[in-house]
Every structure is written in structure tokens, then in C-alpha cells.
PDB file of C-alpha atoms in Angstrom:
ATOM      1  CA  UNK A1005    -105.019 -24.793 -17.940  1.00 96.00           C
ATOM      2  CA  UNK A1006    -107.593 -22.993 -15.668  1.00 97.00           C
ATOM      3  CA  UNK A1007    -110.886 -22.041 -16.486  1.00 98.00           C
ATOM      4  CA  UNK A1008    -111.988 -18.556 -15.126  1.00 98.00           C
ATOM      5  CA  UNK A1009    -115.977 -18.857 -14.288  1.00 98.00           C
ATOM      6  CA  UNK A1010    -117.152 -14.494 -13.694  1.00 98.00           C
ATOM      7  CA  UNK A1011    -120.522 -14.217 -12.779  1.00 97.00           C
ATOM      8  CA  UNK A1012    -122.811 -11.738 -14.211  1.00 97.00           C
ATOM      9  CA  UNK A1013    -121.771 -11.261 -17.066  1.00 98.00           C
ATOM     10  CA  UNK A1014    -123.600  -7.785 -17.080  1.00 97.00           C
ATOM     11  CA  UNK A1015    -125.646  -6.346 -14.150  1.00 97.00           C
ATOM     12  CA  UNK A1016    -127.732  -2.610 -14.463  1.00 97.00           C
ATOM     13  CA  UNK A1017    -127.280  -0.243 -11.119  1.00 96.00           C
ATOM     14  CA  UNK A1018    -127.834   3.051  -9.503  1.00 95.00           C
ATOM     15  CA  UNK A1019    -125.312   5.493  -8.567  1.00 96.00           C
ATOM     16  CA  UNK A1020    -125.122   4.322  -4.890  1.00 96.00           C
ATOM     17  CA  UNK A1021    -126.061   0.894  -5.225  1.00 97.00           C
ATOM     18  CA  UNK A1022    -123.313  -1.553  -4.072  1.00 97.00           C
ATOM     19  CA  UNK A1023    -122.550  -4.296  -6.669  1.00 98.00           C
ATOM     20  CA  UNK A1024    -120.716  -7.522  -5.967  1.00 98.00           C
ATOM     21  CA  UNK A1025    -118.845  -9.349  -9.080  1.00 98.00           C
ATOM     22  CA  UNK A1026    -118.207 -12.968  -8.659  1.00 98.00           C
ATOM     23  CA  UNK A1027    -115.060 -15.140 -10.093  1.00 98.00           C
ATOM     24  CA  UNK A1028    -114.468 -19.138  -9.497  1.00 98.00           C
ATOM     25  CA  UNK A1029    -111.655 -20.774 -10.680  1.00 98.00           C
ATOM     26  CA  UNK A1030    -111.758 -24.070 -11.626  1.00 98.00           C
ATOM     27  CA  UNK A1031    -108.569 -25.366  -9.656  1.00 98.00           C
ATOM     28  CA  UNK A1032    -107.429 -23.982  -6.354  1.00 98.00           C
ATOM     29  CA  UNK A1033    -105.466 -20.736  -7.291  1.00 97.00           C
ATOM     30  CA  UNK A1034    -104.333 -19.660  -3.483  1.00 96.00           C
ATOM     31  CA  UNK A1035    -104.945 -15.280  -3.607  1.00 96.00           C
ATOM     32  CA  UNK A1036    -102.872 -15.133  -7.474  1.00 97.00           C
ATOM     33  CA  UNK A1037    -106.198 -13.403  -8.955  1.00 97.00           C
ATOM     34  CA  UNK A1038    -106.536  -9.963 -10.068  1.00 98.00           C
ATOM     35  CA  UNK A1039    -109.331  -7.209 -10.821  1.00 98.00           C
ATOM     36  CA  UNK A1040    -109.267  -5.159 -14.071  1.00 98.00           C
ATOM     37  CA  UNK A1041    -111.978  -2.638 -14.876  1.00 98.00           C
ATOM     38  CA  UNK A1042    -111.501  -1.264 -19.150  1.00 98.00           C
ATOM     39  CA  UNK A1043    -113.528   1.401 -20.162  1.00 97.00           C
ATOM     40  CA  UNK A1044    -115.115   1.422 -23.973  1.00 95.00           C
ATOM     41  CA  UNK A1045    -112.074   2.129 -26.105  1.00 95.00           C
ATOM     42  CA  UNK A1046    -109.282   2.164 -23.195  1.00 97.00           C
ATOM     43  CA  UNK A1047    -107.030  -0.247 -21.998  1.00 98.00           C
ATOM     44  CA  UNK A1048    -107.617  -2.198 -19.048  1.00 98.00           C
ATOM     45  CA  UNK A1049    -106.699  -0.893 -15.696  1.00 98.00           C
ATOM     46  CA  UNK A1050    -105.681  -3.109 -12.722  1.00 98.00           C
ATOM     47  CA  UNK A1051    -107.926  -2.305  -9.852  1.00 98.00           C
ATOM     48  CA  UNK A1052    -106.789  -5.208  -7.349  1.00 98.00           C
ATOM     49  CA  UNK A1053    -104.328  -7.812  -7.243  1.00 97.00           C
ATOM     50  CA  UNK A1054    -103.299 -10.803  -4.553  1.00 96.00           C
ATOM     51  CA  UNK A1055    -107.120 -11.000  -4.462  1.00 97.00           C
ATOM     52  CA  UNK A1056    -107.552  -8.117  -1.965  1.00 97.00           C
ATOM     53  CA  UNK A1057    -104.690  -5.640  -2.202  1.00 96.00           C
ATOM     54  CA  UNK A1058    -105.660  -2.354  -3.885  1.00 97.00           C
ATOM     55  CA  UNK A1059    -103.794  -1.013  -6.625  1.00 96.00           C
ATOM     56  CA  UNK A1060    -102.159   3.083  -5.677  1.00 94.00           C
ATOM     57  CA  UNK A1061    -104.785   5.179  -6.761  1.00 96.00           C
ATOM     58  CA  UNK A1062    -107.398   3.019  -6.882  1.00 97.00           C
ATOM     59  CA  UNK A1063    -110.748   4.647  -4.492  1.00 97.00           C
ATOM     60  CA  UNK A1064    -111.649   2.610  -0.878  1.00 97.00           C
ATOM     61  CA  UNK A1065    -114.793   1.792  -2.755  1.00 97.00           C
ATOM     62  CA  UNK A1066    -112.949  -0.867  -4.028  1.00 98.00           C
ATOM     63  CA  UNK A1067    -112.877  -3.939  -2.557  1.00 98.00           C
ATOM     64  CA  UNK A1068    -111.603  -7.761  -3.470  1.00 98.00           C
ATOM     65  CA  UNK A1069    -112.134 -10.277  -1.246  1.00 98.00           C
ATOM     66  CA  UNK A1070    -111.763 -14.817  -1.504  1.00 98.00           C
ATOM     67  CA  UNK A1071    -109.173 -17.643  -1.599  1.00 98.00           C
ATOM     68  CA  UNK A1072    -109.032 -20.886  -3.495  1.00 97.00           C
ATOM     69  CA  UNK A1073    -111.872 -20.872  -5.872  1.00 98.00           C
ATOM     70  CA  UNK A1074    -114.125 -17.966  -5.292  1.00 98.00           C
ATOM     71  CA  UNK A1075    -113.410 -14.842  -5.497  1.00 98.00           C
ATOM     72  CA  UNK A1076    -115.267 -11.073  -5.627  1.00 98.00           C
ATOM     73  CA  UNK A1077    -114.847  -7.811  -6.308  1.00 98.00           C
ATOM     74  CA  UNK A1078    -117.225  -5.348  -4.002  1.00 98.00           C
ATOM     75  CA  UNK A1079    -118.065  -2.125  -5.321  1.00 98.00           C
ATOM     76  CA  UNK A1080    -119.330  -0.358  -2.392  1.00 97.00           C
ATOM     77  CA  UNK A1081    -120.727   2.875  -3.627  1.00 96.00           C
ATOM     78  CA  UNK A1082    -121.377   2.569  -7.216  1.00 96.00           C
ATOM     79  CA  UNK A1083    -120.309   6.190  -8.762  1.00 96.00           C
ATOM     80  CA  UNK A1084    -120.700   7.602 -12.064  1.00 94.00           C
ATOM     81  CA  UNK A1085    -117.041   6.867 -13.468  1.00 95.00           C
ATOM     82  CA  UNK A1086    -117.365   3.378 -12.424  1.00 96.00           C
ATOM     83  CA  UNK A1087    -119.506   2.340 -15.158  1.00 93.00           C
ATOM     84  CA  UNK A1088    -117.537  -0.115 -17.139  1.00 97.00           C
ATOM     85  CA  UNK A1089    -116.797  -3.649 -17.758  1.00 98.00           C
ATOM     86  CA  UNK A1090    -114.590  -5.994 -15.050  1.00 98.00           C
ATOM     87  CA  UNK A1091    -112.507  -8.972 -15.588  1.00 98.00           C
ATOM     88  CA  UNK A1092    -110.578 -11.275 -13.122  1.00 98.00           C
ATOM     89  CA  UNK A1093    -107.800 -12.966 -14.298  1.00 98.00           C
ATOM     90  CA  UNK A1094    -105.888 -15.746 -12.077  1.00 98.00           C
ATOM     91  CA  UNK A1095    -101.689 -15.224 -11.599  1.00 96.00           C
ATOM     92  CA  UNK A1096    -100.977 -18.955 -10.275  1.00 96.00           C
ATOM     93  CA  UNK A1097     -99.780 -20.273 -13.568  1.00 95.00           C
ATOM     94  CA  UNK A1098     -99.178 -19.878 -17.026  1.00 96.00           C
ATOM     95  CA  UNK A1099    -101.458 -19.813 -19.385  1.00 96.00           C
ATOM     96  CA  UNK A1100    -103.042 -17.153 -17.554  1.00 97.00           C
ATOM     97  CA  UNK A1101    -106.680 -16.756 -17.937  1.00 98.00           C
ATOM     98  CA  UNK A1102    -109.502 -14.385 -17.668  1.00 98.00           C
ATOM     99  CA  UNK A1103    -112.979 -14.157 -16.998  1.00 98.00           C
ATOM    100  CA  UNK A1104    -115.277 -13.680 -19.421  1.00 98.00           C
ATOM    101  CA  UNK A1105    -116.085  -9.835 -18.315  1.00 98.00           C
ATOM    102  CA  UNK A1106    -119.208  -8.362 -16.659  1.00 98.00           C
ATOM    103  CA  UNK A1107    -120.261  -4.815 -17.946  1.00 98.00           C
ATOM    104  CA  UNK A1108    -121.466  -2.323 -14.965  1.00 98.00           C
ATOM    105  CA  UNK A1109    -124.719  -0.033 -17.182  1.00 96.00           C
ATOM    106  CA  UNK A1110    -126.480   2.247 -15.573  1.00 87.00           C
ATOM    107  CA  UNK A1111    -129.701   1.674 -14.207  1.00 87.00           C
TER     108      UNK A1111
ATOM    109  CA  UNK B 634     -94.226   8.253 -15.943  1.00 93.00           C
ATOM    110  CA  UNK B 635     -94.970   5.101 -17.230  1.00 96.00           C
ATOM    111  CA  UNK B 636     -95.502   4.505 -20.913  1.00 98.00           C
ATOM    112  CA  UNK B 637     -96.277   1.640 -23.464  1.00 98.00           C
ATOM    113  CA  UNK B 638     -96.616   2.615 -27.105  1.00 98.00           C
ATOM    114  CA  UNK B 639     -97.647  -0.452 -29.489  1.00 98.00           C
ATOM    115  CA  UNK B 640     -96.890  -0.290 -33.152  1.00 98.00           C
ATOM    116  CA  UNK B 641     -96.860  -2.686 -36.400  1.00 98.00           C
ATOM    117  CA  UNK B 642    -100.458  -3.102 -35.713  1.00 97.00           C
ATOM    118  CA  UNK B 643    -102.682  -3.211 -39.078  1.00 97.00           C
ATOM    119  CA  UNK B 644    -104.139  -4.862 -42.383  1.00 98.00           C
ATOM    120  CA  UNK B 645    -102.273  -8.709 -43.611  1.00 98.00           C
ATOM    121  CA  UNK B 646    -104.072 -11.513 -45.476  1.00 98.00           C
ATOM    122  CA  UNK B 647    -104.175 -15.028 -43.669  1.00 98.00           C
ATOM    123  CA  UNK B 648    -101.014 -16.993 -43.670  1.00 98.00           C
ATOM    124  CA  UNK B 649     -98.861 -13.761 -43.912  1.00 98.00           C
ATOM    125  CA  UNK B 650     -97.298 -12.019 -40.805  1.00 98.00           C
ATOM    126  CA  UNK B 651     -96.524  -9.412 -38.620  1.00 98.00           C
ATOM    127  CA  UNK B 652     -94.246  -8.029 -36.344  1.00 98.00           C
ATOM    128  CA  UNK B 653     -95.730  -5.408 -33.422  1.00 98.00           C
ATOM    129  CA  UNK B 654     -93.419  -3.519 -31.066  1.00 98.00           C
ATOM    130  CA  UNK B 655     -93.661  -1.709 -28.501  1.00 98.00           C
ATOM    131  CA  UNK B 656     -91.928   1.138 -26.907  1.00 98.00           C
ATOM    132  CA  UNK B 657     -91.551   1.800 -22.902  1.00 98.00           C
ATOM    133  CA  UNK B 658     -90.585   4.490 -21.703  1.00 97.00           C
ATOM    134  CA  UNK B 659     -90.550   6.358 -17.607  1.00 97.00           C
ATOM    135  CA  UNK B 660     -89.162   3.072 -15.436  1.00 96.00           C
ATOM    136  CA  UNK B 661     -85.725   0.256 -15.426  1.00 96.00           C
ATOM    137  CA  UNK B 662     -87.561  -1.622 -19.105  1.00 97.00           C
ATOM    138  CA  UNK B 663     -84.875  -4.476 -18.364  1.00 97.00           C
ATOM    139  CA  UNK B 664     -86.240  -5.140 -14.670  1.00 95.00           C
ATOM    140  CA  UNK B 665     -89.413  -6.454 -15.865  1.00 96.00           C
ATOM    141  CA  UNK B 666     -91.167  -8.663 -16.825  1.00 97.00           C
ATOM    142  CA  UNK B 667     -93.940  -8.159 -20.022  1.00 98.00           C
ATOM    143  CA  UNK B 668     -96.610  -9.659 -21.519  1.00 98.00           C
ATOM    144  CA  UNK B 669     -99.220  -9.394 -24.797  1.00 98.00           C
ATOM    145  CA  UNK B 670    -102.788  -9.352 -23.992  1.00 98.00           C
ATOM    146  CA  UNK B 671    -105.685  -9.118 -26.993  1.00 98.00           C
ATOM    147  CA  UNK B 672    -109.102  -8.329 -27.059  1.00 98.00           C
ATOM    148  CA  UNK B 673    -110.578  -9.430 -30.199  1.00 98.00           C
ATOM    149  CA  UNK B 674    -113.729  -7.149 -31.465  1.00 97.00           C
ATOM    150  CA  UNK B 675    -116.978  -7.348 -28.728  1.00 95.00           C
ATOM    151  CA  UNK B 676    -114.668  -9.761 -27.048  1.00 97.00           C
ATOM    152  CA  UNK B 677    -113.133 -10.529 -23.514  1.00 97.00           C
ATOM    153  CA  UNK B 678    -109.278 -10.543 -22.975  1.00 98.00           C
ATOM    154  CA  UNK B 679    -106.805 -13.472 -23.758  1.00 98.00           C
ATOM    155  CA  UNK B 680    -103.674 -13.346 -22.584  1.00 98.00           C
ATOM    156  CA  UNK B 681    -100.527 -14.366 -25.734  1.00 98.00           C
ATOM    157  CA  UNK B 682     -97.519 -14.477 -23.936  1.00 98.00           C
ATOM    158  CA  UNK B 683     -95.216 -13.453 -21.457  1.00 98.00           C
ATOM    159  CA  UNK B 684     -91.354 -12.930 -21.705  1.00 98.00           C
ATOM    160  CA  UNK B 685     -88.705 -12.677 -17.775  1.00 97.00           C
ATOM    161  CA  UNK B 686     -86.675  -9.295 -18.308  1.00 96.00           C
ATOM    162  CA  UNK B 687     -83.710 -11.213 -19.147  1.00 94.00           C
ATOM    163  CA  UNK B 688     -85.266 -12.523 -21.983  1.00 94.00           C
ATOM    164  CA  UNK B 689     -84.644 -15.994 -20.463  1.00 95.00           C
ATOM    165  CA  UNK B 690     -88.294 -17.303 -20.095  1.00 97.00           C
ATOM    166  CA  UNK B 691     -91.194 -17.586 -22.362  1.00 98.00           C
ATOM    167  CA  UNK B 692     -94.444 -18.688 -22.382  1.00 98.00           C
ATOM    168  CA  UNK B 693     -97.413 -19.109 -24.531  1.00 98.00           C
ATOM    169  CA  UNK B 694    -101.063 -19.382 -24.833  1.00 98.00           C
ATOM    170  CA  UNK B 695    -101.487 -22.681 -26.341  1.00 97.00           C
ATOM    171  CA  UNK B 696    -103.546 -20.314 -29.441  1.00 97.00           C
ATOM    172  CA  UNK B 697    -100.529 -18.965 -30.250  1.00 98.00           C
ATOM    173  CA  UNK B 698     -97.540 -21.204 -29.418  1.00 98.00           C
ATOM    174  CA  UNK B 699     -95.610 -22.141 -32.333  1.00 98.00           C
ATOM    175  CA  UNK B 700     -96.790 -19.410 -34.552  1.00 98.00           C
ATOM    176  CA  UNK B 701     -96.077 -15.969 -32.299  1.00 98.00           C
ATOM    177  CA  UNK B 702     -92.671 -14.988 -30.742  1.00 98.00           C
ATOM    178  CA  UNK B 703     -91.697 -12.789 -27.806  1.00 98.00           C
ATOM    179  CA  UNK B 704     -88.873 -10.992 -27.752  1.00 98.00           C
ATOM    180  CA  UNK B 705     -87.070  -7.943 -26.315  1.00 98.00           C
ATOM    181  CA  UNK B 706     -84.307  -5.881 -26.736  1.00 98.00           C
ATOM    182  CA  UNK B 707     -83.417  -4.026 -23.115  1.00 98.00           C
ATOM    183  CA  UNK B 708     -80.742  -2.050 -25.325  1.00 97.00           C
ATOM    184  CA  UNK B 709     -83.610  -0.144 -27.009  1.00 98.00           C
ATOM    185  CA  UNK B 710     -85.918  -0.487 -24.176  1.00 98.00           C
ATOM    186  CA  UNK B 711     -88.934  -2.370 -26.995  1.00 98.00           C
ATOM    187  CA  UNK B 712     -90.925  -5.226 -26.355  1.00 98.00           C
ATOM    188  CA  UNK B 713     -91.646  -7.600 -29.556  1.00 98.00           C
ATOM    189  CA  UNK B 714     -94.047  -9.658 -30.990  1.00 98.00           C
ATOM    190  CA  UNK B 715     -93.545 -11.910 -34.249  1.00 98.00           C
ATOM    191  CA  UNK B 716     -96.737 -13.514 -35.597  1.00 98.00           C
ATOM    192  CA  UNK B 717     -96.685 -15.936 -37.805  1.00 98.00           C
ATOM    193  CA  UNK B 718     -99.229 -17.681 -40.270  1.00 98.00           C
ATOM    194  CA  UNK B 719    -102.001 -15.568 -39.333  1.00 98.00           C
ATOM    195  CA  UNK B 720    -105.408 -16.295 -39.171  1.00 98.00           C
ATOM    196  CA  UNK B 721    -108.935 -14.344 -38.879  1.00 98.00           C
ATOM    197  CA  UNK B 722    -109.369 -15.411 -35.206  1.00 98.00           C
ATOM    198  CA  UNK B 723    -105.873 -13.809 -34.562  1.00 98.00           C
ATOM    199  CA  UNK B 724    -107.945 -10.411 -35.670  1.00 98.00           C
ATOM    200  CA  UNK B 725    -107.721  -7.967 -32.426  1.00 98.00           C
ATOM    201  CA  UNK B 726    -105.961  -5.098 -30.386  1.00 98.00           C
ATOM    202  CA  UNK B 727    -102.765  -6.275 -29.420  1.00 98.00           C
ATOM    203  CA  UNK B 728    -101.846  -4.852 -25.411  1.00 98.00           C
ATOM    204  CA  UNK B 729     -97.730  -4.720 -24.368  1.00 98.00           C
ATOM    205  CA  UNK B 730     -98.382  -4.599 -20.528  1.00 98.00           C
ATOM    206  CA  UNK B 731     -95.583  -4.372 -18.245  1.00 97.00           C
ATOM    207  CA  UNK B 732     -95.298  -6.661 -14.654  1.00 95.00           C
ATOM    208  CA  UNK B 733     -96.101  -5.284 -11.492  1.00 92.00           C
ATOM    209  CA  UNK B 734     -95.042  -7.692  -8.761  1.00 91.00           C
ATOM    210  CA  UNK B 735     -95.920  -8.357  -5.215  1.00 87.00           C
ATOM    211  CA  UNK B 736     -96.983 -10.776  -2.798  1.00 78.00           C
ATOM    212  CA  UNK B 737     -94.660 -13.953  -4.525  1.00 83.00           C
ATOM    213  CA  UNK B 738     -97.074 -13.086  -7.923  1.00 90.00           C
ATOM    214  CA  UNK B 739     -96.772 -10.338 -10.781  1.00 93.00           C
ATOM    215  CA  UNK B 740     -99.948  -8.706 -12.804  1.00 95.00           C
ATOM    216  CA  UNK B 741    -100.408  -6.511 -15.726  1.00 97.00           C
ATOM    217  CA  UNK B 742    -100.124  -2.983 -13.906  1.00 96.00           C
ATOM    218  CA  UNK B 743     -99.221  -0.991 -16.713  1.00 97.00           C
ATOM    219  CA  UNK B 744    -100.853  -1.052 -20.253  1.00 98.00           C
ATOM    220  CA  UNK B 745    -100.175   0.402 -23.326  1.00 98.00           C
ATOM    221  CA  UNK B 746    -103.056   1.855 -25.349  1.00 98.00           C
ATOM    222  CA  UNK B 747    -103.274  -1.178 -28.105  1.00 98.00           C
ATOM    223  CA  UNK B 748    -102.788  -2.059 -31.855  1.00 98.00           C
ATOM    224  CA  UNK B 749    -105.228  -3.669 -33.764  1.00 98.00           C
ATOM    225  CA  UNK B 750    -104.513  -6.594 -36.128  1.00 98.00           C
ATOM    226  CA  UNK B 751    -107.469  -7.100 -39.022  1.00 98.00           C
ATOM    227  CA  UNK B 752    -106.839 -10.807 -41.075  1.00 98.00           C
ATOM    228  CA  UNK B 753    -108.734 -10.422 -44.257  1.00 97.00           C
ATOM    229  CA  UNK B 754    -108.628 -11.512 -47.276  1.00 93.00           C
TER     230      UNK B 754
END
């Protein structure tokens, strides 16, 4: 199985800050990686797929990069509605696996 | 618009069975792979199972293999998860999700609101 290591587990930031979340995989997954956003009590929402493609309707302040075993999610200018938990997920091989999550909190 | 509505969750004793359903609407259900994902209280996401659009291929997480069965009825636009031999470790909110495919792979494009399952004596 592909192991996912996501960091940090939490980050405190202010509105307007740039936030970067990292996801590393235990083996090369090419670009088969997605990022999801989850708010409390809600289902996750797909933000980015194939490492860097923005899902329709997702603001352009979100961006993804990376390939192989190292990936990043960047929020260029944090907005109040972005405070949530973010998960990476590999789609290279079954069983699909998720990172542990990063909680973005208000500073 | 795409709508996925899970049902069938509840409280069940260890060792017993439960069947979850996911009613789909707003898209051509028979054309999409479907997944189950779960989230234990206060924990992260765990992928559970996938079924191909035609039901011919299925994959499971090691933690549920041999106990859970994913199935679908394309005539009823409904996805199922039969859960047997439940243990306390299966306590979670269970989400169904439809596949969003692009660039050679698929992801979890649309999600239901989830149905909670509590395994407790």
C-alpha cells in the first residue's frame, strides 16, 4: 500500500497569509494525487486533482504542485472560508490512501 | 445537480450486520464508478471500497476485505455496502462518493452527506 505523510498536522494563520501543506508518498505515484477540503460536520470537497488541476468552481488562490513522491497545496491568500481541514489522497493504486490531514486554524 | 443520499446507518452490536444505501440522482449513475469512504470520530478519512460503473470490478481496503461487500443496482440508481461481522473499529461516518475521472485517473468528485454507524454493545 502507498503510505501518505502529510505535514504539518495543524497550522495557525491569519487572513491574507500564504499557507503551504506538504504531502509525501512512500512510492512514486506520478501525478495521481488529489487534495480535499473538509469543514466541520460536512463532507469533503475535491479541490485539486492530478496534482495541479483545479476543480471547477474552486478559487484560483488554491494551487497544487509536485510529482513522484512530493506534493504541495498552497493557499496564496487565506480567506475566512478557508479555515478547514485539508487531506491529500493518492489515486495511483488500490487501496487508495489519504494523508492524516492538516487543520488550518485562525491565528 | 448531483445528489448522493446515504441511508441505513445506526447503532448495531459487535458481530452483527448492517447494509448502507446511497441513492444517486442528477447524473447518469450507470456511467460512473462509485466509492465508499469512512471517517471515525475525530479521525481522518479512510477509503473503504470501489465498484466499477458496470459492477464488474471491485476493490476493498484491507481492513474490511472479507467482511464488507460493495454492490450497485443501476436500474435503481443505488449503491450499497453490506457490512458483516462489525467491530467497534468500524464505528464511523460512511460517505458514498462518485468518481470524477480526468487525465488517466479518477478521484472522489461528489460526496453524500454521510450516514453514521456506531458499533457498540
